[in-house]
Tab-separated table of C-alpha atoms (C1' of nucleotides) in Angstrom:
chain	number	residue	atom	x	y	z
A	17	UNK	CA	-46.639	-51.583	-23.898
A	18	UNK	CA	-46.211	-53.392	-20.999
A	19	UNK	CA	-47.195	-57.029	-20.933
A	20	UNK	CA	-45.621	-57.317	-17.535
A	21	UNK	CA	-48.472	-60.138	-17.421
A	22	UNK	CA	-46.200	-62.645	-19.468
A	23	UNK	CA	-43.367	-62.032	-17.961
A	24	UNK	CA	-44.778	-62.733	-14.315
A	25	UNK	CA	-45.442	-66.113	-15.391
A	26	UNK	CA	-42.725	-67.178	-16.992
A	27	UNK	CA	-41.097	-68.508	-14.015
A	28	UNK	CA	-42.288	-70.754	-11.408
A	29	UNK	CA	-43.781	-68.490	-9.202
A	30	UNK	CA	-46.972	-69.995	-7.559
A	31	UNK	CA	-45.978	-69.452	-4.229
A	32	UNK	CA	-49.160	-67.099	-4.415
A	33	UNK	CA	-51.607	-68.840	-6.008
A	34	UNK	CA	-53.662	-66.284	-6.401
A	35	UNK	CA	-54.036	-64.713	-9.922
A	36	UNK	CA	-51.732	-62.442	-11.103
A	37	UNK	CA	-53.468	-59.622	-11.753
A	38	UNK	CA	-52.419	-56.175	-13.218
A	39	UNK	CA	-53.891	-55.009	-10.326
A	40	UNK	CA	-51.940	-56.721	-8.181
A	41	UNK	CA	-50.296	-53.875	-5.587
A	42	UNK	CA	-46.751	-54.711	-6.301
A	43	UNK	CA	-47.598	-54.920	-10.233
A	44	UNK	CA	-49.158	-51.508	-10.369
A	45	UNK	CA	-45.825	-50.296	-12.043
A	46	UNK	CA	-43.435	-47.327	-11.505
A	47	UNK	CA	-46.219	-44.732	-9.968
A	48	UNK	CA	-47.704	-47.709	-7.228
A	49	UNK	CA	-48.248	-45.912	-4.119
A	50	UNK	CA	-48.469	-42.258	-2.986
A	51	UNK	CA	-45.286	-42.071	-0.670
A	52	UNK	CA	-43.538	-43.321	-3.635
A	53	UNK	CA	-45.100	-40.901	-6.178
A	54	UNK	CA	-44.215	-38.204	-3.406
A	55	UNK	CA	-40.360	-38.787	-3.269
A	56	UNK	CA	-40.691	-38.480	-6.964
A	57	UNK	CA	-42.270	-35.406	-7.402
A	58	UNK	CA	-40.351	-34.405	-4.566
A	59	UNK	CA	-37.458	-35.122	-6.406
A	60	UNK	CA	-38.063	-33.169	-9.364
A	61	UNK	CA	-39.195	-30.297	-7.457
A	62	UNK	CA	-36.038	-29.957	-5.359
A	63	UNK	CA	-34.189	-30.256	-8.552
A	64	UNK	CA	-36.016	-27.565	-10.411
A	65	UNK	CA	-35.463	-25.355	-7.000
A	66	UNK	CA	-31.962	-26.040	-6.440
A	67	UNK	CA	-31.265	-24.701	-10.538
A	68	UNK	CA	-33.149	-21.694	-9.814
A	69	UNK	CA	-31.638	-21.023	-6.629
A	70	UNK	CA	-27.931	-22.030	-7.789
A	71	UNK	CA	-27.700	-18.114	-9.405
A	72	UNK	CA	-28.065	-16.618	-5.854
A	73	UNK	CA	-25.243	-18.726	-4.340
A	74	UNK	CA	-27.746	-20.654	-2.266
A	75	UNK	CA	-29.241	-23.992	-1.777
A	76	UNK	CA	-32.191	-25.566	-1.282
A	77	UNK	CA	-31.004	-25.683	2.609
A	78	UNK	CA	-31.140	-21.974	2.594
A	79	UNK	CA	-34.241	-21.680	1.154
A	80	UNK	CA	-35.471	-23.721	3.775
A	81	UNK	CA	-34.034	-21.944	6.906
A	82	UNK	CA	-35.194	-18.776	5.182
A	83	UNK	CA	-38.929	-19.578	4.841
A	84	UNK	CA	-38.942	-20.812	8.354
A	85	UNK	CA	-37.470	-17.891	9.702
A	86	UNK	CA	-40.268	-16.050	7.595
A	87	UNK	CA	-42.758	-17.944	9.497
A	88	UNK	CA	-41.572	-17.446	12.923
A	89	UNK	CA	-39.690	-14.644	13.948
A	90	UNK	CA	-36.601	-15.155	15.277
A	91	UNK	CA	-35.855	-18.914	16.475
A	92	UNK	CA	-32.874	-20.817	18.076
A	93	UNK	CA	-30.696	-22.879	15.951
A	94	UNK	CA	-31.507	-26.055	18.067
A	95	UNK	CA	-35.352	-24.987	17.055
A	96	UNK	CA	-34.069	-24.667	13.604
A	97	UNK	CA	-32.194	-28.247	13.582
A	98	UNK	CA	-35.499	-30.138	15.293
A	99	UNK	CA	-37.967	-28.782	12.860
A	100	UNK	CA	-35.993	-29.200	9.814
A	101	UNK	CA	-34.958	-31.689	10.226
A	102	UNK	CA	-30.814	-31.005	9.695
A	103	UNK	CA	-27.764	-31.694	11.967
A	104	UNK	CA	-27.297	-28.814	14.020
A	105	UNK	CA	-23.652	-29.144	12.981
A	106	UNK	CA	-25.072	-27.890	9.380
A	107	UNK	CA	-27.199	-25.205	10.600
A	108	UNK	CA	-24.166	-23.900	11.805
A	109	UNK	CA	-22.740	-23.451	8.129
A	110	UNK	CA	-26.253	-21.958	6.746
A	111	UNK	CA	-26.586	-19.906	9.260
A	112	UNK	CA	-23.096	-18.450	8.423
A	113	UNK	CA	-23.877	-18.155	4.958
A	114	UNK	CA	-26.886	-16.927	5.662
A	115	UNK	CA	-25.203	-13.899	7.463
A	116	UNK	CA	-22.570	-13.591	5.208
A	117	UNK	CA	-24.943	-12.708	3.000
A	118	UNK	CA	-26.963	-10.205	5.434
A	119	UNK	CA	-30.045	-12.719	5.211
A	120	UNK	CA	-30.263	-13.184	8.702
A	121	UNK	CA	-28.114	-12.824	11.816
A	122	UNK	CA	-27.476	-13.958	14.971
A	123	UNK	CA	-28.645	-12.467	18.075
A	124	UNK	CA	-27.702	-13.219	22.067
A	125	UNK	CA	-31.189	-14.764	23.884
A	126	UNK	CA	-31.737	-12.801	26.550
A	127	UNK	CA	-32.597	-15.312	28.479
A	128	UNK	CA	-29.529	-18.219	28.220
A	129	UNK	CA	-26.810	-16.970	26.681
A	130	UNK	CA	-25.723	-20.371	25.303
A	131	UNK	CA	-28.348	-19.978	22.811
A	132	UNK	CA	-28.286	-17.488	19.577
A	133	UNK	CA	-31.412	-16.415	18.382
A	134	UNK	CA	-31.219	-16.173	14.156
A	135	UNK	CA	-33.689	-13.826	13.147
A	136	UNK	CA	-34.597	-12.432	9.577
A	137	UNK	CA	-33.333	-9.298	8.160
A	138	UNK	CA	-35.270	-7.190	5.748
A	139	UNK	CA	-32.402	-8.275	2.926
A	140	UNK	CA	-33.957	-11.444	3.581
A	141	UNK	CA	-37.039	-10.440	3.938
A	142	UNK	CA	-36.459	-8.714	0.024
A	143	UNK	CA	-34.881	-11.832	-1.069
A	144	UNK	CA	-38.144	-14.441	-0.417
A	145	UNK	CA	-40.215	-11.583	-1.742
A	146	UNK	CA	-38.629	-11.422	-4.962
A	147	UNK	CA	-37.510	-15.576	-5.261
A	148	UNK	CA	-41.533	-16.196	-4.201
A	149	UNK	CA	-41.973	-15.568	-7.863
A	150	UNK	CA	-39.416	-17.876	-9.467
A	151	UNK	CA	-40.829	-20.263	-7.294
A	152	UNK	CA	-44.074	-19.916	-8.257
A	153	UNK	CA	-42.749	-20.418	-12.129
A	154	UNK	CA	-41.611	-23.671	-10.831
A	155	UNK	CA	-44.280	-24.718	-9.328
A	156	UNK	CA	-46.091	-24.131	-12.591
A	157	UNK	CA	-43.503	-26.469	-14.500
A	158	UNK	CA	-44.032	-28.867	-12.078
A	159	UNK	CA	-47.624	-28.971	-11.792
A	160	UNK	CA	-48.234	-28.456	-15.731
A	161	UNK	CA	-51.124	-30.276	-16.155
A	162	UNK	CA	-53.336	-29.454	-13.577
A	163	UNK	CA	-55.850	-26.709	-13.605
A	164	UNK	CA	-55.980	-24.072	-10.767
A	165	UNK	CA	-58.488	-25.531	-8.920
A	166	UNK	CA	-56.891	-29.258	-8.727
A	167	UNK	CA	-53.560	-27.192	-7.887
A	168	UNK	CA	-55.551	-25.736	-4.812
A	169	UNK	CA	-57.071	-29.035	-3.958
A	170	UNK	CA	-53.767	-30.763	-3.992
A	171	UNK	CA	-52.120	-27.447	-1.936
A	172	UNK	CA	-54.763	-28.404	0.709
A	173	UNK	CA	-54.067	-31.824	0.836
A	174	UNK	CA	-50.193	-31.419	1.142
A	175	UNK	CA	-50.738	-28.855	4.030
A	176	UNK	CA	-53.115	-31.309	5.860
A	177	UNK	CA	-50.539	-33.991	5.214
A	178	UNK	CA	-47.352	-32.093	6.105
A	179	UNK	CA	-49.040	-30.110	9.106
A	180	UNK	CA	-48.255	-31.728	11.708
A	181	UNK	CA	-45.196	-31.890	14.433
B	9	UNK	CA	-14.214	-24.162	-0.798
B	10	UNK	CA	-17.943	-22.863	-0.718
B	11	UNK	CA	-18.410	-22.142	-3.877
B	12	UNK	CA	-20.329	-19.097	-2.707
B	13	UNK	CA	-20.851	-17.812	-6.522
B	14	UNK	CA	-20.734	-13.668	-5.910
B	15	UNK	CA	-24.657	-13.647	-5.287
B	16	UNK	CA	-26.062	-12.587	-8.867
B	17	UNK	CA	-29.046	-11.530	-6.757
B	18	UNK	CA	-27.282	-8.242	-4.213
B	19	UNK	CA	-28.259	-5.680	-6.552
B	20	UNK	CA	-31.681	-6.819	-6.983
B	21	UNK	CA	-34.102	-7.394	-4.186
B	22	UNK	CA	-35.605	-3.864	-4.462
B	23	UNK	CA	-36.691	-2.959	-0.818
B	24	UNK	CA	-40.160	-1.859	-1.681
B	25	UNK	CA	-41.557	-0.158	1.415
B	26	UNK	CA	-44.933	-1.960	0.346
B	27	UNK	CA	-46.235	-2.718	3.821
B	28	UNK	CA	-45.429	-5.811	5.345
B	29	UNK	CA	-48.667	-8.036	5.053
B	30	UNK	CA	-48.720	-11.376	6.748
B	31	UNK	CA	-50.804	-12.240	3.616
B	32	UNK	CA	-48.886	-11.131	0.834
B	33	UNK	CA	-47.626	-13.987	-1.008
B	34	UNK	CA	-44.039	-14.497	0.337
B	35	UNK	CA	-44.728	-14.139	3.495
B	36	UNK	CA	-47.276	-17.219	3.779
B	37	UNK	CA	-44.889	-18.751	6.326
B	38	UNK	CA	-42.984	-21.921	5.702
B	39	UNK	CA	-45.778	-24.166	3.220
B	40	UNK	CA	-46.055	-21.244	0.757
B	41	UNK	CA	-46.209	-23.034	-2.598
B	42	UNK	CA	-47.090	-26.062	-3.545
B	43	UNK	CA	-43.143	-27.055	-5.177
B	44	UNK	CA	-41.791	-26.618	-1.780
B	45	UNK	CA	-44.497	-28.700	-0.309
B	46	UNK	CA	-43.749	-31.373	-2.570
B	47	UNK	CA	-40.077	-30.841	-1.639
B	48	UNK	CA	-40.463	-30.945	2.054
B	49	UNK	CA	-42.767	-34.166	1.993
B	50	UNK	CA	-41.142	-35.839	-0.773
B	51	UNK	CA	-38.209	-35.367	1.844
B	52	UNK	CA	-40.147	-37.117	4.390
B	53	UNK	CA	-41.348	-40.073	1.999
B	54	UNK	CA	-37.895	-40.557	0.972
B	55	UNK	CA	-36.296	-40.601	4.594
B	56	UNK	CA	-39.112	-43.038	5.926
B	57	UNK	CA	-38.736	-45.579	2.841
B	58	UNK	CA	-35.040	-45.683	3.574
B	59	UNK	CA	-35.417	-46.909	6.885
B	60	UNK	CA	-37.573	-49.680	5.871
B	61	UNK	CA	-35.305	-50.674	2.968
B	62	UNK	CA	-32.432	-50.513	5.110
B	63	UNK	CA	-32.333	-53.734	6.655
B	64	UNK	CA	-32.715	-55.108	2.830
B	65	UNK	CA	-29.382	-53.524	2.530
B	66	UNK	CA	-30.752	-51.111	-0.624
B	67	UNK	CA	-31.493	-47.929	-0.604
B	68	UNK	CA	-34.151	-45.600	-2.779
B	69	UNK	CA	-32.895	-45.324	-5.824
B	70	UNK	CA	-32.553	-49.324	-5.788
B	71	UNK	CA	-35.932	-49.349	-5.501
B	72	UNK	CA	-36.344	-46.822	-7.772
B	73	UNK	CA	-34.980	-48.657	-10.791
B	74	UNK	CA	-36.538	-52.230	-9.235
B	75	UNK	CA	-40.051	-50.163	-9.869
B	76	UNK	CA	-38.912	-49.116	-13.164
B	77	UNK	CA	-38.077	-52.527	-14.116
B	78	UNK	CA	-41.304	-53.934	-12.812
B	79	UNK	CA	-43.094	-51.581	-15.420
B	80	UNK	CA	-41.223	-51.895	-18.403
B	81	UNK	CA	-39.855	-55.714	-19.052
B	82	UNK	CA	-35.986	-55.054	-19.715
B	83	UNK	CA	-34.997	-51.758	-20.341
B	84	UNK	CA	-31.612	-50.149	-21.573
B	85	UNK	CA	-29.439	-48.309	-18.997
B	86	UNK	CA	-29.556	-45.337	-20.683
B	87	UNK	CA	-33.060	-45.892	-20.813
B	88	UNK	CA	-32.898	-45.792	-17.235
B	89	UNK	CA	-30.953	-43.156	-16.531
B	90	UNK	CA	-32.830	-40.580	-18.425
B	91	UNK	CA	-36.480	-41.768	-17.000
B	92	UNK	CA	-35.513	-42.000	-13.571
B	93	UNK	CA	-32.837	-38.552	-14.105
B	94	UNK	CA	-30.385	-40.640	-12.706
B	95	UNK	CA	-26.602	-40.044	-14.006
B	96	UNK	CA	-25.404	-43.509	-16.085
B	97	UNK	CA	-22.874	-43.701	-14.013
B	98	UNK	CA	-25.177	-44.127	-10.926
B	99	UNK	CA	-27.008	-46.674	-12.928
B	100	UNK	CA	-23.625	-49.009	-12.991
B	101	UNK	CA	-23.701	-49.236	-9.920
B	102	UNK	CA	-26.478	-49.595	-8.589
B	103	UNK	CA	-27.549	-52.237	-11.458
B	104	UNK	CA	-24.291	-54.220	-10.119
B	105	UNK	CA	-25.957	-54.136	-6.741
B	106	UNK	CA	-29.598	-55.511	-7.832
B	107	UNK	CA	-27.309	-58.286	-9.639
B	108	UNK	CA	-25.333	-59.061	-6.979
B	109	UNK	CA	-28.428	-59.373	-5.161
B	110	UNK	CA	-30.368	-61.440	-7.684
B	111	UNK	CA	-33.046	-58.912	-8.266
B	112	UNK	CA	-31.737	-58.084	-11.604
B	113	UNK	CA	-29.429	-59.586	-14.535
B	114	UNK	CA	-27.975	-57.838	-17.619
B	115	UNK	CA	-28.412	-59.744	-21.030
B	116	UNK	CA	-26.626	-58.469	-24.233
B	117	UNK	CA	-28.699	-56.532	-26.686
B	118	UNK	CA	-29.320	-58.576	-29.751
B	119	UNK	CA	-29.365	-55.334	-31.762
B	120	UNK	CA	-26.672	-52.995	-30.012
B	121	UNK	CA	-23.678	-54.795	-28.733
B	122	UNK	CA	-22.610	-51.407	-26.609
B	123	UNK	CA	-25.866	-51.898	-24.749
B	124	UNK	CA	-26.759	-54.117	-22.188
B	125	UNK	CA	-30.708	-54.979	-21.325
B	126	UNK	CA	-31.741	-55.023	-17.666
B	127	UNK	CA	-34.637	-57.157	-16.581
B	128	UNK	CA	-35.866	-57.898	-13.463
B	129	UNK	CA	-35.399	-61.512	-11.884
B	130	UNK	CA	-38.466	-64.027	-10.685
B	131	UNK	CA	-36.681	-63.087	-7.009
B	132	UNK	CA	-36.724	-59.345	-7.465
B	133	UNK	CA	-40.583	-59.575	-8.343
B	134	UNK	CA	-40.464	-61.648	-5.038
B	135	UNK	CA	-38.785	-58.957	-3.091
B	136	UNK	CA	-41.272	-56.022	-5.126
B	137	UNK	CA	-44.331	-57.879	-3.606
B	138	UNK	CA	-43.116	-58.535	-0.199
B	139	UNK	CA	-41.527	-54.906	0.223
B	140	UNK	CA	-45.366	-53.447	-1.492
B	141	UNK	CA	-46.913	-53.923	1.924
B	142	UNK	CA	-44.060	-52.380	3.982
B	143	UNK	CA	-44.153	-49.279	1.384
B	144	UNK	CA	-47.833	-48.952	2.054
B	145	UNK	CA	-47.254	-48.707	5.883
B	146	UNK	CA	-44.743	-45.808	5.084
B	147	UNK	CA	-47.859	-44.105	3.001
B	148	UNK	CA	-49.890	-44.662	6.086
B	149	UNK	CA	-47.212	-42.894	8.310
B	150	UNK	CA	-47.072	-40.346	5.885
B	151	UNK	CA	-50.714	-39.753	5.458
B	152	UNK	CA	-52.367	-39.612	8.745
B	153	UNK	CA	-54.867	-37.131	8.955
B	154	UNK	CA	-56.446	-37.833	5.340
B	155	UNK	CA	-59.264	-39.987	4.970
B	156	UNK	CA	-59.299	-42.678	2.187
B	157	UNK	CA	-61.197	-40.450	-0.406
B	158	UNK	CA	-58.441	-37.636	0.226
B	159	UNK	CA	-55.619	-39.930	-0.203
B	160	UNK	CA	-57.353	-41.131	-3.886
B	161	UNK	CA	-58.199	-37.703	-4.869
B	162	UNK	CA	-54.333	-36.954	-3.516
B	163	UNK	CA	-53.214	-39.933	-5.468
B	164	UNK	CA	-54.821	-39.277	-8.616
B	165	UNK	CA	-53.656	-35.658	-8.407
B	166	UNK	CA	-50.078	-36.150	-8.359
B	167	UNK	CA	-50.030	-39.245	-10.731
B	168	UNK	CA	-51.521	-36.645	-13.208
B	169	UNK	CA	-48.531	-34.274	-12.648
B	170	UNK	CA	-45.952	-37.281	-12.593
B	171	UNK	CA	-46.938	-39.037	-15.478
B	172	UNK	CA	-45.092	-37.257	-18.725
B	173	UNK	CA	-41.983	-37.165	-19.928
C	4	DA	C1'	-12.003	-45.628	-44.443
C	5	DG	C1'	-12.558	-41.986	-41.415
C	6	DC	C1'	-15.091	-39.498	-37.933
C	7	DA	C1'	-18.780	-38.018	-35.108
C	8	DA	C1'	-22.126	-39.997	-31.921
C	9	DT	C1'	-23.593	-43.269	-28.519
C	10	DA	C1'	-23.597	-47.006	-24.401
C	11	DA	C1'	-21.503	-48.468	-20.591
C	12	DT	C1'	-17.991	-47.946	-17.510
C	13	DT	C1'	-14.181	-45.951	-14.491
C	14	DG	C1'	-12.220	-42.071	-11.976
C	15	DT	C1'	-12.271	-37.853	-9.563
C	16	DT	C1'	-14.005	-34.388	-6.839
C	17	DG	C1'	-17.010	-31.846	-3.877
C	18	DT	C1'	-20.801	-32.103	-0.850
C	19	DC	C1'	-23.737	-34.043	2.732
C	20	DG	C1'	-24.975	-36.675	6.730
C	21	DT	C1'	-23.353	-38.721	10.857
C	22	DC	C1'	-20.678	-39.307	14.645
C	23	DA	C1'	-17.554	-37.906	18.153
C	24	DA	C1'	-15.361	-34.125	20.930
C	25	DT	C1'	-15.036	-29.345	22.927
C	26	DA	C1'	-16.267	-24.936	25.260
C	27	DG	C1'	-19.404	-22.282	27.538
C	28	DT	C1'	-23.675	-22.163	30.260
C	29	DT	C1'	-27.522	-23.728	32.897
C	30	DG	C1'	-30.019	-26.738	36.217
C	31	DT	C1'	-29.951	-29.975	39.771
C	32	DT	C1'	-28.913	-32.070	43.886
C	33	DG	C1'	-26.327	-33.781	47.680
D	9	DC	C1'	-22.625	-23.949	47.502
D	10	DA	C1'	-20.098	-27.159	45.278
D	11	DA	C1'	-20.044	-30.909	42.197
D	12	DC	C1'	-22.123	-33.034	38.547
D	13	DA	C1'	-25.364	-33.859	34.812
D	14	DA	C1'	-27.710	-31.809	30.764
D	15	DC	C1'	-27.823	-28.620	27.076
D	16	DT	C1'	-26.358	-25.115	23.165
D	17	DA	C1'	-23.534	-23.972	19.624
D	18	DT	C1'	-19.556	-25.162	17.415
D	19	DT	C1'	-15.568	-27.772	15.280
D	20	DG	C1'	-13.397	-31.743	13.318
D	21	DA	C1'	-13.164	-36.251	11.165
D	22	DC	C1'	-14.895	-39.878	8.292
D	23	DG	C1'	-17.701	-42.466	5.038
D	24	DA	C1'	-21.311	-42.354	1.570
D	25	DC	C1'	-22.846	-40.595	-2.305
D	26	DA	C1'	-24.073	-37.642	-6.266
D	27	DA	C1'	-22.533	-34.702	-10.132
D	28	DC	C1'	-19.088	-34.077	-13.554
D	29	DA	C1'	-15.237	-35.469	-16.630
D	30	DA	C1'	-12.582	-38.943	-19.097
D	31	DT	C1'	-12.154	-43.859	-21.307
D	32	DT	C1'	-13.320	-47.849	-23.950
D	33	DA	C1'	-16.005	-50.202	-27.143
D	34	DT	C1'	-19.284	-50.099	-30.685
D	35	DT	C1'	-22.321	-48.093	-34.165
D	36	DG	C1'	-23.811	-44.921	-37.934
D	37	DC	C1'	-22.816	-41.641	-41.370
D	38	DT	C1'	-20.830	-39.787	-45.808
DNA sequence: AGCAATAATTGTTGTCGTCAATAGTTGTTG
DNA sequence: CAACAACTATTGACGACAACAATTATTGCT
């Protein structure tokens, strides 16, 4: 086990004289603070997405632009870029797959006509429908351990935490 | 070349005429599940701690394996690879960085010449503390709206789902 | 002794993010 | 209203980096 306790003393390190203690913040190990345990999980879960997604030709930047055009119906690029995040020199691309595929396509705004409006077609529509449940089979493999009502808790908490501009 | 594989899915998708209901499961908007919340934030969480460990010229997965380390005293590379999901070749490198920074050393293995043991240095425990306080800022940044008891309820929550193999 | 398996490393390739530049369009202002 | 600044989508270039394959050195098996 870890007797990280030893090793902290073994060198001259009293700038702190305070006790090193195993419960010390920056001794707390691998899992020490929430935004780090976040990226983490993150991680794995954009890895176990990306797999399942890889048989459809898409990536997880797809699946993204997809369940935000599910959300709001019909947005500009530039709203695309800001929101999620991406250069709008890559929105370009996944928007192009994206229509290559008949997922979505590109409309004129009405009102400038520098603007394209990318708007979700009912292919696309199909597609979340029917990836919604290979992602929930991820989410299970992620979440393994916990029961259904700490998996709604900690849905709550993520939506609190990620709800915001 | 986009390796746009022929899209296993175009046959599937069925386009059930099911009415379109704003709650049905895949059409919960952009936070649908909880893997692609995790995705999204962990996304956040990783962009934010970057910044900060930017001017220490590292980057995540530095810190990554500099948390590792702080857990286990000395740990194979391959050890490290497969716990963090990291490819070995990765770990080369970015071991030769926390040496050439001080934070880490390789010794030989006493048991396995092939392998080398990496263990952190008195300095990179140094730089783990002094960075802990700057990593807890990010958590702040990234938590806002939840209130101490949510982030330890949030906390416990995903250690539970992070901790196994 | 021979041969598969393993640890670390190097090399190669494709992808991603970032930055600059362009074309077309709008808004502003002198 | 004419000139100029700001904005949208797009393209192109470049560096960083991650995933995959190949190499070298060592170990274990039989």
């Amino acid at each position: 086990m870890a007797r990280t306790r030893e090793t902290a003393i073994t060198g001259q390190h009293t700038e702190n004289p305070t006790s090193i203690d195993a419960d010390e913040p920056w001794m707390r190990g691998l899992h020490a603070d929430t935004g780090y345990l976040l990226y983490r999980l993150g991680l794995r879960s954009g890895q176990l997405f990306n797999t399942f997604l890889q048989e459809s030709g898409l990536r997880l930047r797809h699946y993204a632009v997809l369940r935000f055009l599910a959300g709001s119906e019909g947005s500009l690029q530039r709203e695309l870029s800001t929101r999620l995040g991406y250069d709008p020199s890559a929105i370009v691309g996944l928007v192009d797959d994206l229509e290559k595929l008949g997922f979505a396509e590109r409309r004129p705004s009405p009102d400038d006509r520098r603007s394209r409006i990318v708007v979700l077609t009912e292919t696309g529509r199909g597609f979340l429908r029917d990836t919604d449940e290979a992602g929930q089979r991820v989410t299970n493999e992620l979440l393994g351990p916990l029961d259904p009502a700490e998996r709604a808790t900690l849905h709550a908490l993520l939506l609190r935490a990620a709800d915001r501009p």
